[in-house]
mmCIF file of C-alpha atoms in Angstrom:
data_model
loop_
_atom_site.group_PDB
_atom_site.id
_atom_site.type_symbol
_atom_site.label_atom_id
_atom_site.label_comp_id
_atom_site.label_asym_id
_atom_site.label_seq_id
_atom_site.Cartn_x
_atom_site.Cartn_y
_atom_site.Cartn_z
ATOM 1 C CA MET V 297 -140.033 133.452 89.689
ATOM 2 C CA PRO V 298 -141.680 134.177 93.048
ATOM 3 C CA ALA V 299 -139.906 132.811 96.110
ATOM 4 C CA PHE V 300 -142.862 130.649 97.173
ATOM 5 C CA PHE V 301 -142.701 128.596 93.970
ATOM 6 C CA LEU V 302 -140.816 125.357 94.627
ATOM 7 C CA ASP V 303 -138.857 123.583 91.912
ATOM 8 C CA PRO V 304 -141.274 120.805 90.858
ATOM 9 C CA ARG V 305 -138.628 118.226 90.048
ATOM 10 C CA THR V 306 -136.959 118.693 93.433
ATOM 11 C CA SER V 307 -140.352 118.483 95.133
ATOM 12 C CA ILE V 308 -141.118 115.244 93.316
ATOM 13 C CA VAL V 309 -137.785 113.700 94.239
ATOM 14 C CA VAL V 310 -138.511 114.549 97.927
ATOM 15 C CA LEU V 311 -142.040 113.125 97.562
ATOM 16 C CA MET V 312 -140.616 109.967 95.994
ATOM 17 C CA GLY V 313 -138.155 109.545 98.867
ATOM 18 C CA VAL V 314 -140.861 110.003 101.463
ATOM 19 C CA SER V 315 -143.148 107.586 99.603
ATOM 20 C CA LEU V 316 -140.305 105.020 99.389
ATOM 21 C CA ILE V 317 -139.792 105.177 103.168
ATOM 22 C CA LEU V 318 -143.515 104.784 103.766
ATOM 23 C CA SER V 319 -143.676 101.819 101.362
ATOM 24 C CA ILE V 320 -140.787 100.062 103.068
ATOM 25 C CA THR V 321 -142.415 100.687 106.488
ATOM 26 C CA MET V 322 -145.768 99.280 105.446
ATOM 27 C CA ASN V 323 -144.165 96.274 103.746
ATOM 28 C CA MET V 324 -142.197 95.496 106.926
ATOM 29 C CA ILE V 325 -145.396 95.694 108.985
ATOM 30 C CA ARG V 326 -147.217 93.483 106.509
ATOM 31 C CA LEU V 327 -144.437 90.862 106.676
ATOM 32 C CA LYS V 328 -143.667 90.994 110.430
ATOM 33 C CA ARG V 329 -147.048 91.644 112.063
ATOM 34 C CA LYS V 330 -150.652 90.543 111.755
ATOM 35 C CA THR V 331 -152.524 92.676 109.227
ATOM 36 C CA TYR V 332 -156.139 92.651 108.141
ATOM 37 C CA PRO V 333 -157.710 92.453 104.672
ATOM 38 C CA GLY V 334 -157.138 95.723 102.861
ATOM 39 C CA PHE V 335 -153.721 96.503 104.409
ATOM 40 C CA SER V 336 -151.955 94.712 101.527
ATOM 41 C CA LEU V 337 -153.811 96.926 99.017
ATOM 42 C CA TRP V 338 -152.852 100.045 100.982
ATOM 43 C CA THR V 339 -149.241 98.868 100.947
ATOM 44 C CA ALA V 340 -149.436 98.173 97.230
ATOM 45 C CA GLY V 341 -150.848 101.669 96.687
ATOM 46 C CA THR V 342 -147.954 103.286 98.482
ATOM 47 C CA THR V 343 -145.463 101.220 96.482
ATOM 48 C CA VAL V 344 -147.189 102.052 93.178
ATOM 49 C CA ALA V 345 -147.083 105.779 94.099
ATOM 50 C CA THR V 346 -143.346 105.516 94.603
ATOM 51 C CA ILE V 347 -142.900 104.074 91.106
ATOM 52 C CA ALA V 348 -145.091 106.806 89.659
ATOM 53 C CA PHE V 349 -143.011 109.533 91.318
ATOM 54 C CA LEU V 350 -139.858 107.840 89.947
ATOM 55 C CA PHE V 351 -140.980 108.388 86.329
ATOM 56 C CA LEU V 352 -142.560 111.828 86.771
ATOM 57 C CA PRO V 353 -139.375 113.987 87.107
ATOM 58 C CA LEU V 354 -137.824 112.227 84.050
ATOM 59 C CA ARG V 355 -140.175 114.072 81.682
ATOM 60 C CA ASN V 356 -138.302 115.294 78.552
ATOM 61 C CA ILE V 357 -135.463 112.912 79.505
ATOM 62 C CA ILE V 358 -137.145 109.556 78.792
ATOM 63 C CA SER V 359 -140.106 108.692 76.512
ATOM 64 C CA ASP V 360 -143.443 110.334 77.218
ATOM 65 C CA ILE V 361 -144.904 106.874 77.348
ATOM 66 C CA PHE V 362 -143.206 106.378 80.718
ATOM 67 C CA SER V 363 -142.824 109.910 82.084
ATOM 68 C CA ILE V 364 -146.389 111.110 81.304
ATOM 69 C CA VAL V 365 -148.710 108.232 80.362
ATOM 70 C CA LEU V 366 -147.442 105.516 82.688
ATOM 71 C CA SER V 367 -146.708 107.809 85.616
ATOM 72 C CA ASN V 368 -150.232 109.311 85.538
ATOM 73 C CA ILE V 369 -151.889 105.902 85.151
ATOM 74 C CA LEU V 370 -149.962 104.718 88.177
ATOM 75 C CA GLU V 371 -151.176 107.758 90.141
ATOM 76 C CA VAL V 372 -154.787 106.834 89.350
ATOM 77 C CA PHE V 373 -154.011 103.183 90.210
ATOM 78 C CA THR V 374 -152.685 104.353 93.595
ATOM 79 C CA ALA V 375 -155.963 106.122 94.348
ATOM 80 C CA LEU V 376 -157.920 103.041 93.260
ATOM 81 C CA LEU V 377 -155.847 100.812 95.529
ATOM 82 C CA PHE V 378 -156.430 103.079 98.508
ATOM 83 C CA LEU V 379 -160.156 103.097 97.791
ATOM 84 C CA GLU V 380 -160.474 99.329 97.327
ATOM 85 C CA GLY V 381 -158.139 98.659 100.257
ATOM 86 C CA THR V 382 -160.361 100.745 102.488
ATOM 87 C CA ARG V 383 -163.460 98.885 101.273
ATOM 88 C CA ARG V 384 -161.749 95.521 101.890
ATOM 89 C CA PHE V 385 -160.717 96.627 105.373
ATOM 90 C CA LEU V 386 -164.341 97.429 106.124
ATOM 91 C CA GLY V 387 -165.433 93.942 105.020
ATOM 92 C CA LYS V 388 -166.546 94.785 101.486
ATOM 93 C CA GLU V 389 -165.543 93.068 98.256
ATOM 94 C CA VAL V 390 -162.764 94.363 95.994
ATOM 95 C CA ARG V 391 -164.293 95.545 92.682
ATOM 96 C CA VAL V 392 -161.754 94.194 90.221
ATOM 97 C CA LEU V 393 -163.918 95.032 87.163
ATOM 98 C CA PHE V 394 -164.412 98.619 88.383
ATOM 99 C CA VAL V 395 -160.647 99.113 88.880
ATOM 100 C CA ALA V 396 -159.817 97.552 85.506
ATOM 101 C CA SER V 397 -162.457 99.639 83.712
ATOM 102 C CA VAL V 398 -161.268 102.931 85.209
ATOM 103 C CA LEU V 399 -157.648 102.175 84.347
ATOM 104 C CA VAL V 400 -158.397 101.114 80.774
ATOM 105 C CA VAL V 401 -160.568 104.202 80.005
ATOM 106 C CA TYR V 402 -158.055 106.560 81.616
ATOM 107 C CA ALA V 403 -155.134 104.877 79.837
ATOM 108 C CA ILE V 404 -156.843 105.453 76.487
ATOM 109 C CA PHE V 405 -157.549 109.050 77.319
ATOM 110 C CA GLN V 406 -154.053 109.666 78.621
ATOM 111 C CA SER V 407 -152.388 108.031 75.656
ATOM 112 C CA PHE V 408 -154.424 109.960 73.103
ATOM 113 C CA PHE V 409 -153.927 113.389 74.675
ATOM 114 C CA THR V 410 -150.216 112.749 75.141
ATOM 115 C CA LEU V 411 -149.029 110.833 72.096
ATOM 116 C CA VAL V 412 -151.605 111.901 69.439
ATOM 117 C CA ALA V 413 -152.853 115.326 70.500
ATOM 118 C CA ASP V 414 -150.669 116.835 73.191
ATOM 119 C CA LYS V 415 -153.097 118.590 75.542
ATOM 120 C CA PRO V 416 -151.498 119.208 78.991
ATOM 121 C CA ASP V 417 -154.531 121.269 80.083
ATOM 122 C CA LEU V 418 -156.971 118.394 79.550
ATOM 123 C CA ARG V 419 -154.571 115.939 81.236
ATOM 124 C CA ILE V 420 -154.344 118.144 84.361
ATOM 125 C CA ILE V 421 -158.106 118.746 84.471
ATOM 126 C CA ILE V 422 -159.164 115.136 84.114
ATOM 127 C CA LEU V 423 -156.488 113.841 86.515
ATOM 128 C CA SER V 424 -157.473 116.421 89.084
ATOM 129 C CA PHE V 425 -161.159 115.564 88.972
ATOM 130 C CA LEU V 426 -160.618 111.809 88.832
ATOM 131 C CA VAL V 427 -158.239 111.774 91.791
ATOM 132 C CA ALA V 428 -160.600 114.094 93.681
ATOM 133 C CA VAL V 429 -163.488 111.704 93.160
ATOM 134 C CA LEU V 430 -161.484 108.577 94.128
ATOM 135 C CA PHE V 431 -160.061 110.147 97.241
ATOM 136 C CA GLY V 432 -163.471 111.588 98.078
ATOM 137 C CA LEU V 433 -165.005 108.097 97.874
ATOM 138 C CA THR V 434 -162.232 106.758 100.129
ATOM 139 C CA ALA V 435 -163.009 109.508 102.666
ATOM 140 C CA LEU V 436 -166.716 108.654 102.550
ATOM 141 C CA GLU V 437 -166.006 104.959 103.156
ATOM 142 C CA LEU V 438 -164.073 105.801 106.306
ATOM 143 C CA LEU V 439 -166.301 108.589 107.612
ATOM 144 C CA LEU V 440 -169.641 106.868 106.981
ATOM 145 C CA ASP V 441 -168.675 103.422 108.269
ATOM 146 C CA VAL V 442 -166.903 104.372 111.552
ATOM 147 C CA GLN V 443 -166.044 101.392 113.754
ATOM 148 C CA SER V 444 -167.293 102.032 117.288
ATOM 149 C CA ASP V 445 -164.151 100.571 118.873
ATOM 150 C CA PHE V 446 -161.724 102.964 117.157
ATOM 151 C CA PRO V 447 -163.536 106.023 115.717
ATOM 152 C CA PHE V 448 -160.572 108.411 115.975
ATOM 153 C CA SER V 449 -158.365 106.648 113.395
ATOM 154 C CA HIS V 450 -161.352 106.352 111.031
ATOM 155 C CA ARG V 451 -162.158 110.031 111.249
ATOM 156 C CA LEU V 452 -158.502 111.133 111.065
ATOM 157 C CA THR V 453 -157.683 109.050 107.979
ATOM 158 C CA GLY V 454 -160.961 109.937 106.308
ATOM 159 C CA SER V 455 -160.424 113.631 106.953
ATOM 160 C CA LEU V 456 -156.970 113.531 105.355
ATOM 161 C CA PHE V 457 -158.349 111.940 102.197
ATOM 162 C CA ALA V 458 -161.192 114.458 102.171
ATOM 163 C CA ALA V 459 -158.731 117.343 102.461
ATOM 164 C CA LEU V 460 -156.765 116.261 99.365
ATOM 165 C CA SER V 461 -159.983 115.477 97.516
ATOM 166 C CA VAL V 462 -161.275 119.042 98.097
ATOM 167 C CA PHE V 463 -157.939 120.522 97.031
ATOM 168 C CA MET V 464 -157.788 118.472 93.808
ATOM 169 C CA PHE V 465 -161.416 119.391 93.033
ATOM 170 C CA ILE V 466 -160.588 123.066 93.409
ATOM 171 C CA HIS V 467 -157.446 122.526 91.331
ATOM 172 C CA GLY V 468 -159.593 121.030 88.595
ATOM 173 C CA ILE V 469 -162.056 123.909 88.633
ATOM 174 C CA ILE V 470 -159.250 126.511 88.413
ATOM 175 C CA ALA V 471 -157.643 124.546 85.577
ATOM 176 C CA CYS V 472 -161.043 124.679 83.728
ATOM 177 C CA LEU V 473 -161.369 128.426 84.243
ATOM 178 C CA PHE V 474 -157.718 129.202 83.489
ATOM 179 C CA PRO V 475 -156.431 126.330 81.345
ATOM 180 C CA PRO V 476 -152.704 125.742 81.951
ATOM 181 C CA SER V 477 -150.569 125.738 78.884
ATOM 182 C CA GLN V 478 -147.780 123.754 80.542
ATOM 183 C CA SER V 479 -147.407 120.599 82.592
ATOM 184 C CA MET V 480 -147.227 120.250 86.353
ATOM 185 C CA LEU V 481 -143.411 120.272 86.100
ATOM 186 C CA PHE V 482 -143.357 124.023 85.471
ATOM 187 C CA PRO V 483 -143.095 126.213 88.650
ATOM 188 C CA GLY V 484 -146.394 127.546 89.894
ATOM 189 C CA ILE V 485 -148.438 127.930 93.023
ATOM 190 C CA PHE V 486 -150.683 124.860 92.379
ATOM 191 C CA PRO V 487 -147.875 122.438 91.503
ATOM 192 C CA SER V 488 -146.044 123.572 94.649
ATOM 193 C CA LEU V 489 -149.125 123.177 96.871
ATOM 194 C CA THR V 490 -149.971 119.812 95.278
ATOM 195 C CA PHE V 491 -146.550 118.297 95.988
ATOM 196 C CA ILE V 492 -146.449 119.762 99.529
ATOM 197 C CA LEU V 493 -149.947 118.429 100.374
ATOM 198 C CA CYS V 494 -149.208 114.994 98.840
ATOM 199 C CA THR V 495 -146.046 114.738 100.961
ATOM 200 C CA PHE V 496 -147.679 115.690 104.300
ATOM 201 C CA LEU V 497 -151.026 114.027 103.719
ATOM 202 C CA GLY V 498 -149.288 110.863 102.415
ATOM 203 C CA VAL V 499 -147.438 110.580 105.702
ATOM 204 C CA GLY V 500 -150.662 111.282 107.556
ATOM 205 C CA TRP V 501 -152.866 108.666 105.900
ATOM 206 C CA THR V 502 -150.056 106.051 106.046
ATOM 207 C CA ALA V 503 -150.001 106.621 109.794
ATOM 208 C CA GLY V 504 -153.757 106.323 109.678
ATOM 209 C CA PHE V 505 -153.577 102.960 107.871
ATOM 210 C CA ILE V 506 -151.217 101.661 110.522
ATOM 211 C CA MET V 507 -153.438 103.015 113.306
ATOM 212 C CA LEU V 508 -156.512 101.383 111.816
ATOM 213 C CA ASN V 509 -154.726 98.046 111.621
ATOM 214 C CA SER V 510 -153.291 98.254 115.113
ATOM 215 C CA GLU V 511 -156.528 99.402 116.756
ATOM 216 C CA LYS V 512 -158.496 96.635 115.033
ATOM 217 C CA MET V 513 -155.962 94.143 116.442
ATOM 218 C CA GLU V 514 -156.308 95.722 119.891
ATOM 219 C CA SER V 515 -160.099 95.525 119.653
ATOM 220 C CA GLU V 516 -159.921 91.843 118.800
ATOM 221 C CA LEU V 517 -157.577 91.202 121.752
ATOM 222 C CA LYS V 518 -159.961 92.950 124.116
ATOM 223 C CA GLN V 519 -162.865 90.869 122.820
ATOM 224 C CA ALA V 520 -160.823 87.658 123.221
ATOM 225 C CA GLN V 521 -159.905 88.624 126.796
ATOM 226 C CA SER V 522 -163.590 89.311 127.561
ATOM 227 C CA ARG V 523 -164.547 85.870 126.223
ATOM 228 C CA LEU V 524 -161.849 84.169 128.289
ATOM 229 C CA GLN V 525 -162.962 86.082 131.345
ATOM 230 C CA ARG V 526 -166.530 84.848 130.864
ATOM 231 C CA MET V 527 -165.308 81.280 130.304
ATOM 232 C CA ALA V 528 -163.231 81.387 133.494
ATOM 233 C CA THR V 529 -166.010 82.760 135.695
ATOM 234 C CA THR V 530 -169.210 81.333 134.193
ATOM 235 C CA ASP V 531 -170.453 77.771 133.767
ATOM 236 C CA PHE V 532 -170.858 77.310 130.009
ATOM 237 C CA LEU V 533 -173.883 74.963 130.383
ATOM 238 C CA THR V 534 -175.995 76.869 132.917
ATOM 239 C CA GLY V 535 -174.558 80.403 132.701
ATOM 240 C CA ILE V 536 -174.213 80.425 136.528
ATOM 241 C CA ALA V 537 -171.177 82.059 137.990
#
């Protein structure tokens, strides 16, 4: 086995530990500080990802219902929560029917090609493309609706989602051209890169979520200070200083 191939189970355990720390951090911020609509969905997404990573390395130890079907469904749910959390943060409505429909259709697919006809190649291909699309949509929401008061955090967080979206899309194409005969838990260059990118980019976009929330709060404080300044220096009836 080449030296640059990481042990997938060890990588997943590390990823789960990092995800758990990020989940605790975001939950503490949500409980202790002011947060805006969408932050709770981001927090839920990070928590769901932690649970998904908990089941994933237990493949061939516990039932496939949990280690394959449920863990992959939770990964898709994480991407959906990040997407809908971003839309909610930007003032849009959460599409409950859309989320439920994607999860139900994917759950049927995942269950069939795991429990009835075991097809790890199809599971990897569909999961790669689906996650690529959902993360790509999240990136577009952030990059196309940049708030003028804090553009950096929008572009940074959007770029991180775009990076993983592009990687997963490439992963899906390669899986189509060279169908894998084994699951992501077998050592290989793409499983190694996937877990490394998920770890680093997960830290990055969590920091981005926190920056977006903090900068929105700072923007509101500046606007409130400006209004108070006008009230203190201007007659509210005539507008005369």
